[in-house]
Coordinates of C-alpha atoms and ligand atoms in Angstrom, one line a residue:
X419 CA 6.5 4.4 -22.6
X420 CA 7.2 5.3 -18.9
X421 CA 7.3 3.2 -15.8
X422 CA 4.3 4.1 -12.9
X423 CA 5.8 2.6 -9.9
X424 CA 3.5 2.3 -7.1
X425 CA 4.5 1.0 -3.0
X426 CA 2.9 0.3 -0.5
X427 CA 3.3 1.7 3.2
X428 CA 2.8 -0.9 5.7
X429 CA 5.7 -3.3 6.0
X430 CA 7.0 -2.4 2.9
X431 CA 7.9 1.2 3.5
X432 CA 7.6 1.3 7.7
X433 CA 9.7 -1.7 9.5
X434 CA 6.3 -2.7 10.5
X435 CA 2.5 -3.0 10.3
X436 CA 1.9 0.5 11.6
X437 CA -1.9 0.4 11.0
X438 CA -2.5 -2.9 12.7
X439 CA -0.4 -1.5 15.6
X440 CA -2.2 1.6 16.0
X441 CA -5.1 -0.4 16.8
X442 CA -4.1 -2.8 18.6
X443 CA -2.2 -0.4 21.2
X444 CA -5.8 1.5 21.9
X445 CA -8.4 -1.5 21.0
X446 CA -6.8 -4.3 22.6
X447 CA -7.9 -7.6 21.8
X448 CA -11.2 -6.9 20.5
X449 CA -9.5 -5.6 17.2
X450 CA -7.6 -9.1 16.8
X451 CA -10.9 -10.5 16.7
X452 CA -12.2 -8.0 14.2
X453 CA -8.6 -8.8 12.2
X454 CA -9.7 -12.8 12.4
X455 CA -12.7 -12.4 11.0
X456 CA -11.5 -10.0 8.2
X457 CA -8.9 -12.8 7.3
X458 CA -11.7 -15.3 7.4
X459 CA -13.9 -13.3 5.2
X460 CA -16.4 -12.8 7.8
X461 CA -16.8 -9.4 7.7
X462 CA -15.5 -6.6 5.3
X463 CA -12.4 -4.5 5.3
X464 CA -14.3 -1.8 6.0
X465 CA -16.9 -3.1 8.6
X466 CA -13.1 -4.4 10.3
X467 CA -11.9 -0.8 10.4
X468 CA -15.0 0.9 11.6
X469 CA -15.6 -1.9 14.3
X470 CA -11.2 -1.1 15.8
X471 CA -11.8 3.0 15.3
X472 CA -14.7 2.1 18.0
X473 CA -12.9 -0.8 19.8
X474 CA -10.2 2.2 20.3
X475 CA -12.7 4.6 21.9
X476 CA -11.2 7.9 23.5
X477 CA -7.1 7.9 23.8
X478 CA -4.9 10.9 24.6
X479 CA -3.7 12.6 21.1
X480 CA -0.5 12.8 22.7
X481 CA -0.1 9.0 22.8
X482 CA -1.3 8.6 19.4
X483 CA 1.5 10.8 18.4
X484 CA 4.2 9.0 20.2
X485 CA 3.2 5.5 18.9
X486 CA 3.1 7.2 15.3
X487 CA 6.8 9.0 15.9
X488 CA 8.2 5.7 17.0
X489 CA 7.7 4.3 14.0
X490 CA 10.8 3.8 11.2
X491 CA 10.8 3.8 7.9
X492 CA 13.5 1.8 5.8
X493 CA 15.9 5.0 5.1
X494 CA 16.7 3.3 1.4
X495 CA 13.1 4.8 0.7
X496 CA 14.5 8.1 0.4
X497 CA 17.2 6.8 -2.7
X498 CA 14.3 5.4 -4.4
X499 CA 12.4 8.4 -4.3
X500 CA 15.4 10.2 -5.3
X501 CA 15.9 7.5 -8.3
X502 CA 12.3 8.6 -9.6
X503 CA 12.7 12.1 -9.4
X504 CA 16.0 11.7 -11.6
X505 CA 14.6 9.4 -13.8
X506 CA 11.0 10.0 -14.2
X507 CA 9.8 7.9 -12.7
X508 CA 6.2 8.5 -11.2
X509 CA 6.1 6.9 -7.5
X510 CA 2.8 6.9 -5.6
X511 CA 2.4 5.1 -2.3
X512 CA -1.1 3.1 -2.3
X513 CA -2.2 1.8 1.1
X514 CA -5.2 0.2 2.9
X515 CA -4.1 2.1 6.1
X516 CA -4.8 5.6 7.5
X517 CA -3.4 9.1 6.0
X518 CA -3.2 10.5 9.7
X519 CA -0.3 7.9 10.3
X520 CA 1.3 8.0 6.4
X521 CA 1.4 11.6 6.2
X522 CA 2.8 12.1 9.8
X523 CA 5.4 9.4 9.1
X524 CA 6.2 10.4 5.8
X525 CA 6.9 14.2 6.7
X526 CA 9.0 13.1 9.8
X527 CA 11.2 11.0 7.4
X528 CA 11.7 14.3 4.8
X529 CA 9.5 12.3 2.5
X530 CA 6.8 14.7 3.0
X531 CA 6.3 15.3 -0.9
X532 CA 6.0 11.8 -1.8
X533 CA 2.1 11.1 -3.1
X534 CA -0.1 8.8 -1.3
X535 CA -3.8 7.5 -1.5
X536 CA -5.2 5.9 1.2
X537 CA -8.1 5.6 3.8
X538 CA -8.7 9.0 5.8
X539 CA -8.7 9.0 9.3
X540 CA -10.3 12.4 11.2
X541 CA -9.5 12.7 14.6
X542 CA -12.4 13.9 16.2
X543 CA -12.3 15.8 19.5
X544 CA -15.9 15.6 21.6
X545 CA -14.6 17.0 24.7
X546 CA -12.3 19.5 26.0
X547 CA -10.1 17.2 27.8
X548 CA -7.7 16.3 24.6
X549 CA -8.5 13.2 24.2
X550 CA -9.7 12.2 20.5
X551 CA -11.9 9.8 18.7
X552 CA -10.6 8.6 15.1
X553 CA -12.9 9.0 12.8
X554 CA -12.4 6.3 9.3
X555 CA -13.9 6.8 5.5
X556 CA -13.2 5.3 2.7
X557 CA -13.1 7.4 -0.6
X558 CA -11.2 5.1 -2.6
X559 CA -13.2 2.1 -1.8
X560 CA -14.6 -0.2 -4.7
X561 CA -18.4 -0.4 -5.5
X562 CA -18.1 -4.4 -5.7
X563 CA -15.0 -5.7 -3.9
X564 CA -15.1 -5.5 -0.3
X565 CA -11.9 -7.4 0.2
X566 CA -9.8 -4.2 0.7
X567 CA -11.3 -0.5 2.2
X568 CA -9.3 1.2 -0.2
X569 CA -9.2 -0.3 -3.9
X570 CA -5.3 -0.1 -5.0
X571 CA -6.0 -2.2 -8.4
X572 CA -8.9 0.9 -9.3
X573 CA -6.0 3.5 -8.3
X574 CA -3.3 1.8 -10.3
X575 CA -5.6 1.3 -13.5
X576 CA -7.2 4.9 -13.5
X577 CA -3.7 6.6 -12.5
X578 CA -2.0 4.6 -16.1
X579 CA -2.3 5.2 -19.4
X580 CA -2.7 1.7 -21.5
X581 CA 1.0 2.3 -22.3
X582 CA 2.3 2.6 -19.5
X583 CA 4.4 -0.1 -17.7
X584 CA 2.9 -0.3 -14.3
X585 CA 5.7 -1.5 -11.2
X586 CA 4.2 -2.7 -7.8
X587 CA 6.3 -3.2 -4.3
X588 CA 4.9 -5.1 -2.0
X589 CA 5.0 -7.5 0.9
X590 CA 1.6 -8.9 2.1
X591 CA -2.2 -9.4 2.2
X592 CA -3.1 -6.0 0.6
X593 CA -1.0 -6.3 -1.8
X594 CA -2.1 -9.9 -3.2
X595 CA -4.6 -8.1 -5.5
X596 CA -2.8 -5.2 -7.3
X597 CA -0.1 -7.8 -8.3
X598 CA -2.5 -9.3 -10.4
X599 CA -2.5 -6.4 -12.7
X600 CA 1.3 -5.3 -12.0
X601 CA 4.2 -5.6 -15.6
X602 CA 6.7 -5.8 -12.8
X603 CA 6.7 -7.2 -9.0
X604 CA 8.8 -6.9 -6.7
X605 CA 7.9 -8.7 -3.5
X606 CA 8.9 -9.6 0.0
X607 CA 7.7 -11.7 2.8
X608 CA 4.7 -13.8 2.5
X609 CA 3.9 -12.1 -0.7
X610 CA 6.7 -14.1 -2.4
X611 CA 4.1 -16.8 -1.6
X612 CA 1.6 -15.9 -3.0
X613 CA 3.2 -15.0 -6.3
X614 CA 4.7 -18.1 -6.6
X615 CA 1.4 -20.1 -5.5
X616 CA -0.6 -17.9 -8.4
X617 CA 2.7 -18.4 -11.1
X618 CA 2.9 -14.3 -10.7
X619 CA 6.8 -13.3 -11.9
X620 CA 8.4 -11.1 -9.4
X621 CA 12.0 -10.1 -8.3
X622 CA 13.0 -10.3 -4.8
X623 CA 13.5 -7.9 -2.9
X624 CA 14.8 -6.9 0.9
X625 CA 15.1 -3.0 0.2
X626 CA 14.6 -0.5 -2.0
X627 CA 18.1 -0.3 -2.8
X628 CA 17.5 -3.7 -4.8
X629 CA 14.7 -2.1 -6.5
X630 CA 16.5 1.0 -7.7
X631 CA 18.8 -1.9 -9.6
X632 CA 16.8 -3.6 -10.8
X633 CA 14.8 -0.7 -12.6
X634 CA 17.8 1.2 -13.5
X635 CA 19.0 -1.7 -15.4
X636 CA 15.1 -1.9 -16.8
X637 CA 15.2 1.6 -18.0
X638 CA 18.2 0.5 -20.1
X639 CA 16.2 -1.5 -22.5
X640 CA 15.0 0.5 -25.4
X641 CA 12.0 -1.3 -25.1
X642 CA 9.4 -2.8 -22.2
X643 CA 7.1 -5.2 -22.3
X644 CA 3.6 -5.8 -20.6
X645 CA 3.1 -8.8 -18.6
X646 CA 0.7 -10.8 -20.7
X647 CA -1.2 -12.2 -17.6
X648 CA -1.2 -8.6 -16.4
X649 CA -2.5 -7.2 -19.8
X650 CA -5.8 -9.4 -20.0
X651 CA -6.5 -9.1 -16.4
X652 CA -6.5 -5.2 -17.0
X653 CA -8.5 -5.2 -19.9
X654 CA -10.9 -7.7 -17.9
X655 CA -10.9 -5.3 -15.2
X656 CA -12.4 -1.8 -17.5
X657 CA -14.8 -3.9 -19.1
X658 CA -16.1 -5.0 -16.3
X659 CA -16.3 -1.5 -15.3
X660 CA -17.5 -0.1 -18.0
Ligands
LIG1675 MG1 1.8 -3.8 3.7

């Protein structure tokens, strides 16, 4: 038995919503809209991210840079990766954001090794003057869901074995899915919420510092057990695959 732990970026790793910034800053308003009608369920993640990678146009790769290098990262990330390298413990970062921003962010921290999946942003370059386009794709997204661009439930299910104890950190909406198929949550912010709406068990948490307790003292026992909830909905989940 071995614990998969899997975070995500956005919020949880970076002070703040980094994807949702870089947008903003280069699409204006128009990508709020496209955000409001994603919340609403008017229109797919994906149809959201393609409609504020246009929205942003053409912007100066230099600017893109700074608004990515301003970005912070909670520095107890580092000791958690640390506590999974000591104890095991496979960490994998699963995010409905960009790789252009994760792995830029992630490298400038000195957490440059850590696994991610993600969307994939290409900056595209049409003309000599510099200035680039972003171009988005999806590789990990799901054949029926649309609610997410990039499926974290299918990552966490086909990265485990059946005995594995799957761990998921979170804090908000793209998290409210993966949760449902989580042994162990820790959450934050509004997704506290929503675990307590859906009766999901989950530990608190305000940094990784409280979730290396927490599973240190889990890796104690001699033995973990599933999530019941957690178990059927996974089993659920390959059959309807399959
Ligand atoms: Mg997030």
């Amino acid at each position: 038995m071995s614990i998969r732990l899997f975070v995500d970026f956005d919020g949880t790793i970076t002070r703040g919503d980094v994807g949702n910034l870089f947008f903003r800053t280069f699409g204006g308003a128009a990508c709020d809209e496209l955000v409001r009608r994603f919340r609403a369920g008017e229109i797919t993640a994906r149809e959201c991210f393609l409609g504020e990678a246009e929205a942003m146009g053409r912007v100066s790769s230099g600017a893109l840079e700074e608004l990515v290098d301003a970005q912070e990262i909670d520095p107890s990330f580092r000791d958690l990766v640390a506590f999974c390298r000591d104890r095991e413990v496979d960490l994998l970062i699963v995010s409905d954001g960009l790789d252009y921003y994760i792995r830029r962010i992630l490298g400038r921290h000195g957490c440059g090794e850590v696994p991610f999946v993600s969307n994939v942003a290409t900056l595209v370059r049409p003309g000599g003057d510099g200035r680039i386009e972003v171009s988005v794709a999806f590789p990990h997204a799901d054949a029926q869901c649309e609610r997410c661009a990039c499926c974290k439930r299918n990552i966490m299910l086909t990265s485990s074995a059946e005995e594995d104890i799957i761990a998921y950190v979170g804090e908000g909406y793209s998290d409210r899915c993966p949760v449902r198929y989580a042994d162990i949550v820790f959450a934050k912010d509004v997704l506290q919420t929503y675990c307590q709406d859906e009766n999901i068990s989950y530990y608190p948490y305000e940094t990784f510092d409280d979730v290396v307790v927490r599973l240190r003292r889990l890796l104690e026992r001699t033995r973990l057990r599933p999530r019941a909830r957690a178990a059927v909905e996974r089993r659920a989940a390959f059959r309807h695959e399959s």
